Amino acid sequence: MRSRWTILLSSLMLLSCVWLDDKLSDDPLELVFTILPQLNQNGDGYYVLPINSEGKQITNHTVYTYVGARDYNELEYIHTENKTVHWLSNLFWVTDDTLGYYRKRIRFEQDYRYITSDTSFIYSGDTTAFQKTVGCCSTSDEDGIGSTILTVLSSMLGDTIVLEAGTFDEYDNFPEDTLYISVPIIITK
């Protein structure tokens, strides 16, 4: 029994030293990337976006992201300036269509689904007129903050937007590595 504990503790010590050596190597930086929706969360962890209560069709909300690096040698955060952030969402709309909107989770679903208050169906027509609910790209400032505008329609009330952001991770050993993160946002009154 005693030898098992000795082997276990020796193994943990060896793994800890390897991990620490890896963190203190030539490139001690690790990407820090997060979406800052500036919204309240409900008990299930979903962010809640109230639609415009002034009777307008469209609600705009600014969403932020932080891009930086954690330095394991200096034990501090470094803001990353001029870093491109790509934004995606699962909801789309067409100008002058007040009845419904479209849903498709990019990279996960093949088809667009047209959603109205009483029905939904697969849509396979022309998608060139689709408006995205979020701008495609932003660039981080000197504080590592990027932003975009989230635009939702009143017809989207009750649905959940999956807001995604991605940026290139230059701090690891994968030369073409992009990190995507997502947050769920419920559209409410």
JSON list of C-alpha atoms in Angstrom, two decimals:
[
{"chain": "A", "resi": 1, "resn": "MET", "atom": "CA", "xyz": [0.00, 0.00, 0.00]},
{"chain": "A", "resi": 2, "resn": "ARG", "atom": "CA", "xyz": [2.82, 2.35, 0.91]},
{"chain": "A", "resi": 3, "resn": "SER", "atom": "CA", "xyz": [4.59, 1.74, -2.41]},
{"chain": "A", "resi": 4, "resn": "ARG", "atom": "CA", "xyz": [1.40, 2.60, -4.31]},
{"chain": "A", "resi": 5, "resn": "TRP", "atom": "CA", "xyz": [1.27, 6.01, -2.61]},
{"chain": "A", "resi": 6, "resn": "THR", "atom": "CA", "xyz": [4.96, 6.55, -3.32]},
{"chain": "A", "resi": 7, "resn": "ILE", "atom": "CA", "xyz": [4.46, 5.72, -7.01]},
{"chain": "A", "resi": 8, "resn": "LEU", "atom": "CA", "xyz": [1.35, 7.91, -7.21]},
{"chain": "A", "resi": 9, "resn": "LEU", "atom": "CA", "xyz": [3.04, 10.90, -5.55]},
{"chain": "A", "resi": 10, "resn": "SER", "atom": "CA", "xyz": [6.17, 10.49, -7.69]},
{"chain": "A", "resi": 11, "resn": "SER", "atom": "CA", "xyz": [4.04, 10.38, -10.85]},
{"chain": "A", "resi": 12, "resn": "LEU", "atom": "CA", "xyz": [2.10, 13.49, -9.85]},
{"chain": "A", "resi": 13, "resn": "MET", "atom": "CA", "xyz": [5.34, 15.32, -9.03]},
{"chain": "A", "resi": 14, "resn": "LEU", "atom": "CA", "xyz": [6.80, 14.38, -12.43]},
{"chain": "A", "resi": 15, "resn": "LEU", "atom": "CA", "xyz": [3.65, 15.50, -14.29]},
{"chain": "A", "resi": 16, "resn": "SER", "atom": "CA", "xyz": [3.57, 18.77, -12.34]},
{"chain": "A", "resi": 17, "resn": "CYS", "atom": "CA", "xyz": [7.18, 19.50, -13.23]},
{"chain": "A", "resi": 18, "resn": "VAL", "atom": "CA", "xyz": [6.54, 18.74, -16.91]},
{"chain": "A", "resi": 19, "resn": "TRP", "atom": "CA", "xyz": [3.45, 21.01, -16.92]},
{"chain": "A", "resi": 20, "resn": "LEU", "atom": "CA", "xyz": [5.32, 23.83, -15.14]},
{"chain": "A", "resi": 21, "resn": "ASP", "atom": "CA", "xyz": [8.32, 23.47, -17.47]},
{"chain": "A", "resi": 22, "resn": "ASP", "atom": "CA", "xyz": [5.95, 23.66, -20.45]},
{"chain": "A", "resi": 23, "resn": "LYS", "atom": "CA", "xyz": [4.35, 26.84, -19.06]},
{"chain": "A", "resi": 24, "resn": "LEU", "atom": "CA", "xyz": [7.75, 28.43, -18.35]},
{"chain": "A", "resi": 25, "resn": "SER", "atom": "CA", "xyz": [9.25, 27.54, -21.74]},
{"chain": "A", "resi": 26, "resn": "ASP", "atom": "CA", "xyz": [10.29, 30.00, -24.47]},
{"chain": "A", "resi": 27, "resn": "ASP", "atom": "CA", "xyz": [6.69, 31.02, -25.21]},
{"chain": "A", "resi": 28, "resn": "PRO", "atom": "CA", "xyz": [4.96, 31.38, -21.84]},
{"chain": "A", "resi": 29, "resn": "LEU", "atom": "CA", "xyz": [1.85, 33.05, -23.30]},
{"chain": "A", "resi": 30, "resn": "GLU", "atom": "CA", "xyz": [-1.59, 31.50, -23.47]},
{"chain": "A", "resi": 31, "resn": "LEU", "atom": "CA", "xyz": [-4.58, 33.00, -25.31]},
{"chain": "A", "resi": 32, "resn": "VAL", "atom": "CA", "xyz": [-7.33, 34.54, -23.18]},
{"chain": "A", "resi": 33, "resn": "PHE", "atom": "CA", "xyz": [-10.50, 35.05, -25.22]},
{"chain": "A", "resi": 34, "resn": "THR", "atom": "CA", "xyz": [-14.03, 35.67, -23.98]},
{"chain": "A", "resi": 35, "resn": "ILE", "atom": "CA", "xyz": [-17.35, 37.17, -25.06]},
{"chain": "A", "resi": 36, "resn": "LEU", "atom": "CA", "xyz": [-18.66, 39.98, -22.86]},
{"chain": "A", "resi": 37, "resn": "PRO", "atom": "CA", "xyz": [-22.38, 40.25, -23.74]},
{"chain": "A", "resi": 38, "resn": "GLN", "atom": "CA", "xyz": [-23.20, 42.95, -21.13]},
{"chain": "A", "resi": 39, "resn": "LEU", "atom": "CA", "xyz": [-26.48, 41.18, -20.31]},
{"chain": "A", "resi": 40, "resn": "ASN", "atom": "CA", "xyz": [-27.96, 39.58, -17.21]},
{"chain": "A", "resi": 41, "resn": "GLN", "atom": "CA", "xyz": [-27.96, 35.79, -16.89]},
{"chain": "A", "resi": 42, "resn": "ASN", "atom": "CA", "xyz": [-30.91, 33.68, -15.82]},
{"chain": "A", "resi": 43, "resn": "GLY", "atom": "CA", "xyz": [-30.68, 30.73, -13.42]},
{"chain": "A", "resi": 44, "resn": "ASP", "atom": "CA", "xyz": [-29.81, 28.33, -16.27]},
{"chain": "A", "resi": 45, "resn": "GLY", "atom": "CA", "xyz": [-26.79, 30.37, -17.38]},
{"chain": "A", "resi": 46, "resn": "TYR", "atom": "CA", "xyz": [-28.44, 31.85, -20.46]},
{"chain": "A", "resi": 47, "resn": "TYR", "atom": "CA", "xyz": [-27.98, 35.54, -21.15]},
{"chain": "A", "resi": 48, "resn": "VAL", "atom": "CA", "xyz": [-31.25, 37.48, -21.47]},
{"chain": "A", "resi": 49, "resn": "LEU", "atom": "CA", "xyz": [-31.73, 40.16, -24.16]},
{"chain": "A", "resi": 50, "resn": "PRO", "atom": "CA", "xyz": [-34.93, 42.20, -23.73]},
{"chain": "A", "resi": 51, "resn": "ILE", "atom": "CA", "xyz": [-36.35, 43.41, -27.04]},
{"chain": "A", "resi": 52, "resn": "ASN", "atom": "CA", "xyz": [-37.12, 47.08, -27.59]},
{"chain": "A", "resi": 53, "resn": "SER", "atom": "CA", "xyz": [-40.21, 47.99, -25.57]},
{"chain": "A", "resi": 54, "resn": "GLU", "atom": "CA", "xyz": [-40.93, 51.14, -27.59]},
{"chain": "A", "resi": 55, "resn": "GLY", "atom": "CA", "xyz": [-42.79, 49.20, -30.29]},
{"chain": "A", "resi": 56, "resn": "LYS", "atom": "CA", "xyz": [-39.90, 49.22, -32.74]},
{"chain": "A", "resi": 57, "resn": "GLN", "atom": "CA", "xyz": [-39.29, 46.22, -35.00]},
{"chain": "A", "resi": 58, "resn": "ILE", "atom": "CA", "xyz": [-35.52, 46.11, -34.38]},
{"chain": "A", "resi": 59, "resn": "THR", "atom": "CA", "xyz": [-33.45, 45.95, -31.18]},
{"chain": "A", "resi": 60, "resn": "ASN", "atom": "CA", "xyz": [-29.72, 46.69, -31.31]},
{"chain": "A", "resi": 61, "resn": "HIS", "atom": "CA", "xyz": [-27.31, 45.69, -28.55]},
{"chain": "A", "resi": 62, "resn": "THR", "atom": "CA", "xyz": [-23.53, 46.12, -28.40]},
{"chain": "A", "resi": 63, "resn": "VAL", "atom": "CA", "xyz": [-21.58, 42.97, -27.52]},
{"chain": "A", "resi": 64, "resn": "TYR", "atom": "CA", "xyz": [-17.88, 43.01, -26.59]},
{"chain": "A", "resi": 65, "resn": "THR", "atom": "CA", "xyz": [-15.04, 40.52, -26.62]},
{"chain": "A", "resi": 66, "resn": "TYR", "atom": "CA", "xyz": [-11.71, 40.48, -24.83]},
{"chain": "A", "resi": 67, "resn": "VAL", "atom": "CA", "xyz": [-8.57, 39.20, -26.57]},
{"chain": "A", "resi": 68, "resn": "GLY", "atom": "CA", "xyz": [-5.37, 38.94, -24.60]},
{"chain": "A", "resi": 69, "resn": "ALA", "atom": "CA", "xyz": [-2.72, 36.60, -23.32]},
{"chain": "A", "resi": 70, "resn": "ARG", "atom": "CA", "xyz": [-1.77, 35.22, -19.93]},
{"chain": "A", "resi": 71, "resn": "ASP", "atom": "CA", "xyz": [1.98, 35.38, -19.26]},
{"chain": "A", "resi": 72, "resn": "TYR", "atom": "CA", "xyz": [3.02, 32.53, -16.96]},
{"chain": "A", "resi": 73, "resn": "ASN", "atom": "CA", "xyz": [6.51, 33.97, -16.34]},
{"chain": "A", "resi": 74, "resn": "GLU", "atom": "CA", "xyz": [5.32, 37.40, -15.20]},
{"chain": "A", "resi": 75, "resn": "LEU", "atom": "CA", "xyz": [1.93, 36.19, -13.91]},
{"chain": "A", "resi": 76, "resn": "GLU", "atom": "CA", "xyz": [0.06, 38.97, -15.67]},
{"chain": "A", "resi": 77, "resn": "TYR", "atom": "CA", "xyz": [-2.35, 39.57, -18.53]},
{"chain": "A", "resi": 78, "resn": "ILE", "atom": "CA", "xyz": [-1.29, 41.25, -21.76]},
{"chain": "A", "resi": 79, "resn": "HIS", "atom": "CA", "xyz": [-3.92, 42.99, -23.91]},
{"chain": "A", "resi": 80, "resn": "THR", "atom": "CA", "xyz": [-3.77, 42.09, -27.61]},
{"chain": "A", "resi": 81, "resn": "GLU", "atom": "CA", "xyz": [-4.26, 45.05, -29.96]},
{"chain": "A", "resi": 82, "resn": "ASN", "atom": "CA", "xyz": [-5.41, 44.81, -33.61]},
{"chain": "A", "resi": 83, "resn": "LYS", "atom": "CA", "xyz": [-6.58, 41.22, -33.27]},
{"chain": "A", "resi": 84, "resn": "THR", "atom": "CA", "xyz": [-9.38, 40.24, -35.67]},
{"chain": "A", "resi": 85, "resn": "VAL", "atom": "CA", "xyz": [-12.47, 38.66, -34.14]},
{"chain": "A", "resi": 86, "resn": "HIS", "atom": "CA", "xyz": [-14.97, 36.86, -36.41]},
{"chain": "A", "resi": 87, "resn": "TRP", "atom": "CA", "xyz": [-18.62, 36.82, -35.29]},
{"chain": "A", "resi": 88, "resn": "LEU", "atom": "CA", "xyz": [-21.39, 34.33, -36.16]},
{"chain": "A", "resi": 89, "resn": "SER", "atom": "CA", "xyz": [-24.92, 33.69, -35.00]},
{"chain": "A", "resi": 90, "resn": "ASN", "atom": "CA", "xyz": [-27.67, 31.22, -35.81]},
{"chain": "A", "resi": 91, "resn": "LEU", "atom": "CA", "xyz": [-30.44, 33.74, -36.66]},
{"chain": "A", "resi": 92, "resn": "PHE", "atom": "CA", "xyz": [-30.91, 35.70, -39.91]},
{"chain": "A", "resi": 93, "resn": "TRP", "atom": "CA", "xyz": [-33.57, 38.00, -41.34]},
{"chain": "A", "resi": 94, "resn": "VAL", "atom": "CA", "xyz": [-34.65, 39.62, -44.60]},
{"chain": "A", "resi": 95, "resn": "THR", "atom": "CA", "xyz": [-35.44, 43.32, -44.93]},
{"chain": "A", "resi": 96, "resn": "ASP", "atom": "CA", "xyz": [-39.20, 44.04, -45.15]},
{"chain": "A", "resi": 97, "resn": "ASP", "atom": "CA", "xyz": [-40.16, 40.55, -43.89]},
{"chain": "A", "resi": 98, "resn": "THR", "atom": "CA", "xyz": [-42.14, 41.27, -40.74]},
{"chain": "A", "resi": 99, "resn": "LEU", "atom": "CA", "xyz": [-43.62, 37.77, -40.42]},
{"chain": "A", "resi": 100, "resn": "GLY", "atom": "CA", "xyz": [-40.59, 35.62, -39.72]},
{"chain": "A", "resi": 101, "resn": "TYR", "atom": "CA", "xyz": [-36.86, 35.00, -39.74]},
{"chain": "A", "resi": 102, "resn": "TYR", "atom": "CA", "xyz": [-34.37, 32.22, -40.52]},
{"chain": "A", "resi": 103, "resn": "ARG", "atom": "CA", "xyz": [-32.37, 29.90, -38.29]},
{"chain": "A", "resi": 104, "resn": "LYS", "atom": "CA", "xyz": [-29.24, 27.89, -39.12]},
{"chain": "A", "resi": 105, "resn": "ARG", "atom": "CA", "xyz": [-26.32, 26.97, -36.90]},
{"chain": "A", "resi": 106, "resn": "ILE", "atom": "CA", "xyz": [-23.29, 27.39, -39.15]},
{"chain": "A", "resi": 107, "resn": "ARG", "atom": "CA", "xyz": [-20.98, 24.30, -39.15]},
{"chain": "A", "resi": 108, "resn": "PHE", "atom": "CA", "xyz": [-23.69, 22.22, -37.40]},
{"chain": "A", "resi": 109, "resn": "GLU", "atom": "CA", "xyz": [-26.82, 22.31, -39.59]},
{"chain": "A", "resi": 110, "resn": "GLN", "atom": "CA", "xyz": [-27.22, 21.87, -43.34]},
{"chain": "A", "resi": 111, "resn": "ASP", "atom": "CA", "xyz": [-30.49, 23.73, -43.92]},
{"chain": "A", "resi": 112, "resn": "TYR", "atom": "CA", "xyz": [-31.99, 27.10, -43.08]},
{"chain": "A", "resi": 113, "resn": "ARG", "atom": "CA", "xyz": [-35.32, 26.95, -41.27]},
{"chain": "A", "resi": 114, "resn": "TYR", "atom": "CA", "xyz": [-37.90, 29.71, -41.77]},
{"chain": "A", "resi": 115, "resn": "ILE", "atom": "CA", "xyz": [-39.62, 30.52, -38.47]},
{"chain": "A", "resi": 116, "resn": "THR", "atom": "CA", "xyz": [-42.94, 32.36, -38.07]},
{"chain": "A", "resi": 117, "resn": "SER", "atom": "CA", "xyz": [-45.21, 32.71, -35.06]},
{"chain": "A", "resi": 118, "resn": "ASP", "atom": "CA", "xyz": [-47.26, 29.64, -35.99]},
{"chain": "A", "resi": 119, "resn": "THR", "atom": "CA", "xyz": [-45.06, 27.44, -38.20]},
{"chain": "A", "resi": 120, "resn": "SER", "atom": "CA", "xyz": [-41.57, 26.64, -39.42]},
{"chain": "A", "resi": 121, "resn": "PHE", "atom": "CA", "xyz": [-40.25, 24.88, -42.50]},
{"chain": "A", "resi": 122, "resn": "ILE", "atom": "CA", "xyz": [-36.98, 24.08, -44.27]},
{"chain": "A", "resi": 123, "resn": "TYR", "atom": "CA", "xyz": [-35.92, 26.87, -46.61]},
{"chain": "A", "resi": 124, "resn": "SER", "atom": "CA", "xyz": [-33.75, 26.02, -49.61]},
{"chain": "A", "resi": 125, "resn": "GLY", "atom": "CA", "xyz": [-34.12, 29.18, -51.72]},
{"chain": "A", "resi": 126, "resn": "ASP", "atom": "CA", "xyz": [-31.89, 32.16, -52.34]},
{"chain": "A", "resi": 127, "resn": "THR", "atom": "CA", "xyz": [-29.98, 33.25, -49.23]},
{"chain": "A", "resi": 128, "resn": "THR", "atom": "CA", "xyz": [-28.17, 36.27, -50.70]},
{"chain": "A", "resi": 129, "resn": "ALA", "atom": "CA", "xyz": [-30.72, 38.71, -49.23]},
{"chain": "A", "resi": 130, "resn": "PHE", "atom": "CA", "xyz": [-30.25, 37.37, -45.69]},
{"chain": "A", "resi": 131, "resn": "GLN", "atom": "CA", "xyz": [-29.14, 39.90, -43.08]},
{"chain": "A", "resi": 132, "resn": "LYS", "atom": "CA", "xyz": [-26.97, 38.60, -40.26]},
{"chain": "A", "resi": 133, "resn": "THR", "atom": "CA", "xyz": [-27.99, 39.40, -36.70]},
{"chain": "A", "resi": 134, "resn": "VAL", "atom": "CA", "xyz": [-24.35, 40.19, -35.90]},
{"chain": "A", "resi": 135, "resn": "GLY", "atom": "CA", "xyz": [-21.57, 41.99, -37.79]},
{"chain": "A", "resi": 136, "resn": "CYS", "atom": "CA", "xyz": [-18.97, 39.70, -39.35]},
{"chain": "A", "resi": 137, "resn": "CYS", "atom": "CA", "xyz": [-15.75, 41.10, -37.91]},
{"chain": "A", "resi": 138, "resn": "SER", "atom": "CA", "xyz": [-14.24, 43.45, -35.39]},
{"chain": "A", "resi": 139, "resn": "THR", "atom": "CA", "xyz": [-10.71, 44.40, -34.33]},
{"chain": "A", "resi": 140, "resn": "SER", "atom": "CA", "xyz": [-9.49, 44.65, -30.75]},
{"chain": "A", "resi": 141, "resn": "ASP", "atom": "CA", "xyz": [-8.30, 48.01, -29.45]},
{"chain": "A", "resi": 142, "resn": "GLU", "atom": "CA", "xyz": [-5.26, 48.75, -27.24]},
{"chain": "A", "resi": 143, "resn": "ASP", "atom": "CA", "xyz": [-7.14, 47.29, -24.25]},
{"chain": "A", "resi": 144, "resn": "GLY", "atom": "CA", "xyz": [-7.89, 44.04, -26.11]},
{"chain": "A", "resi": 145, "resn": "ILE", "atom": "CA", "xyz": [-11.59, 44.92, -26.48]},
{"chain": "A", "resi": 146, "resn": "GLY", "atom": "CA", "xyz": [-13.51, 44.35, -29.71]},
{"chain": "A", "resi": 147, "resn": "SER", "atom": "CA", "xyz": [-17.21, 44.96, -30.28]},
{"chain": "A", "resi": 148, "resn": "THR", "atom": "CA", "xyz": [-20.05, 44.31, -32.65]},
{"chain": "A", "resi": 149, "resn": "ILE", "atom": "CA", "xyz": [-23.76, 45.15, -32.85]},
{"chain": "A", "resi": 150, "resn": "LEU", "atom": "CA", "xyz": [-26.30, 42.39, -32.26]},
{"chain": "A", "resi": 151, "resn": "THR", "atom": "CA", "xyz": [-29.53, 43.12, -34.17]},
{"chain": "A", "resi": 152, "resn": "VAL", "atom": "CA", "xyz": [-32.70, 41.17, -33.38]},
{"chain": "A", "resi": 153, "resn": "LEU", "atom": "CA", "xyz": [-36.26, 41.53, -34.65]},
{"chain": "A", "resi": 154, "resn": "SER", "atom": "CA", "xyz": [-39.38, 41.51, -32.51]},
{"chain": "A", "resi": 155, "resn": "SER", "atom": "CA", "xyz": [-40.51, 38.36, -34.41]},
{"chain": "A", "resi": 156, "resn": "MET", "atom": "CA", "xyz": [-37.54, 36.54, -32.78]},
{"chain": "A", "resi": 157, "resn": "LEU", "atom": "CA", "xyz": [-39.13, 36.90, -29.33]},
{"chain": "A", "resi": 158, "resn": "GLY", "atom": "CA", "xyz": [-38.74, 33.68, -27.34]},
{"chain": "A", "resi": 159, "resn": "ASP", "atom": "CA", "xyz": [-35.97, 32.22, -29.50]},
{"chain": "A", "resi": 160, "resn": "THR", "atom": "CA", "xyz": [-32.35, 31.69, -28.46]},
{"chain": "A", "resi": 161, "resn": "ILE", "atom": "CA", "xyz": [-29.49, 33.25, -30.37]},
{"chain": "A", "resi": 162, "resn": "VAL", "atom": "CA", "xyz": [-26.23, 31.33, -30.27]},
{"chain": "A", "resi": 163, "resn": "LEU", "atom": "CA", "xyz": [-23.61, 34.06, -30.56]},
{"chain": "A", "resi": 164, "resn": "GLU", "atom": "CA", "xyz": [-20.17, 32.83, -31.58]},
{"chain": "A", "resi": 165, "resn": "ALA", "atom": "CA", "xyz": [-16.84, 34.60, -31.81]},
{"chain": "A", "resi": 166, "resn": "GLY", "atom": "CA", "xyz": [-13.53, 33.29, -33.08]},
{"chain": "A", "resi": 167, "resn": "THR", "atom": "CA", "xyz": [-9.93, 34.45, -33.26]},
{"chain": "A", "resi": 168, "resn": "PHE", "atom": "CA", "xyz": [-6.57, 33.01, -34.28]},
{"chain": "A", "resi": 169, "resn": "ASP", "atom": "CA", "xyz": [-4.62, 31.42, -31.42]},
{"chain": "A", "resi": 170, "resn": "GLU", "atom": "CA", "xyz": [-0.97, 32.26, -32.04]},
{"chain": "A", "resi": 171, "resn": "TYR", "atom": "CA", "xyz": [0.22, 31.08, -28.63]},
{"chain": "A", "resi": 172, "resn": "ASP", "atom": "CA", "xyz": [0.23, 27.33, -29.11]},
{"chain": "A", "resi": 173, "resn": "ASN", "atom": "CA", "xyz": [1.99, 24.84, -31.35]},
{"chain": "A", "resi": 174, "resn": "PHE", "atom": "CA", "xyz": [-0.75, 24.64, -33.99]},
{"chain": "A", "resi": 175, "resn": "PRO", "atom": "CA", "xyz": [0.00, 27.09, -36.83]},
{"chain": "A", "resi": 176, "resn": "GLU", "atom": "CA", "xyz": [-3.60, 27.23, -38.12]},
{"chain": "A", "resi": 177, "resn": "ASP", "atom": "CA", "xyz": [-5.48, 27.17, -34.84]},
{"chain": "A", "resi": 178, "resn": "THR", "atom": "CA", "xyz": [-8.63, 29.22, -34.40]},
{"chain": "A", "resi": 179, "resn": "LEU", "atom": "CA", "xyz": [-10.49, 29.38, -31.12]},
{"chain": "A", "resi": 180, "resn": "TYR", "atom": "CA", "xyz": [-14.30, 29.73, -31.28]},
{"chain": "A", "resi": 181, "resn": "ILE", "atom": "CA", "xyz": [-16.46, 30.34, -28.23]},
{"chain": "A", "resi": 182, "resn": "SER", "atom": "CA", "xyz": [-20.22, 30.79, -27.99]},
{"chain": "A", "resi": 183, "resn": "VAL", "atom": "CA", "xyz": [-22.84, 32.10, -25.60]},
{"chain": "A", "resi": 184, "resn": "PRO", "atom": "CA", "xyz": [-26.61, 31.45, -25.64]},
{"chain": "A", "resi": 185, "resn": "ILE", "atom": "CA", "xyz": [-28.85, 34.53, -25.50]},
{"chain": "A", "resi": 186, "resn": "ILE", "atom": "CA", "xyz": [-32.61, 34.27, -24.96]},
{"chain": "A", "resi": 187, "resn": "ILE", "atom": "CA", "xyz": [-34.68, 37.02, -26.59]},
{"chain": "A", "resi": 188, "resn": "THR", "atom": "CA", "xyz": [-37.36, 38.20, -24.13]},
{"chain": "A", "resi": 189, "resn": "LYS", "atom": "CA", "xyz": [-39.72, 41.10, -23.49]}
]
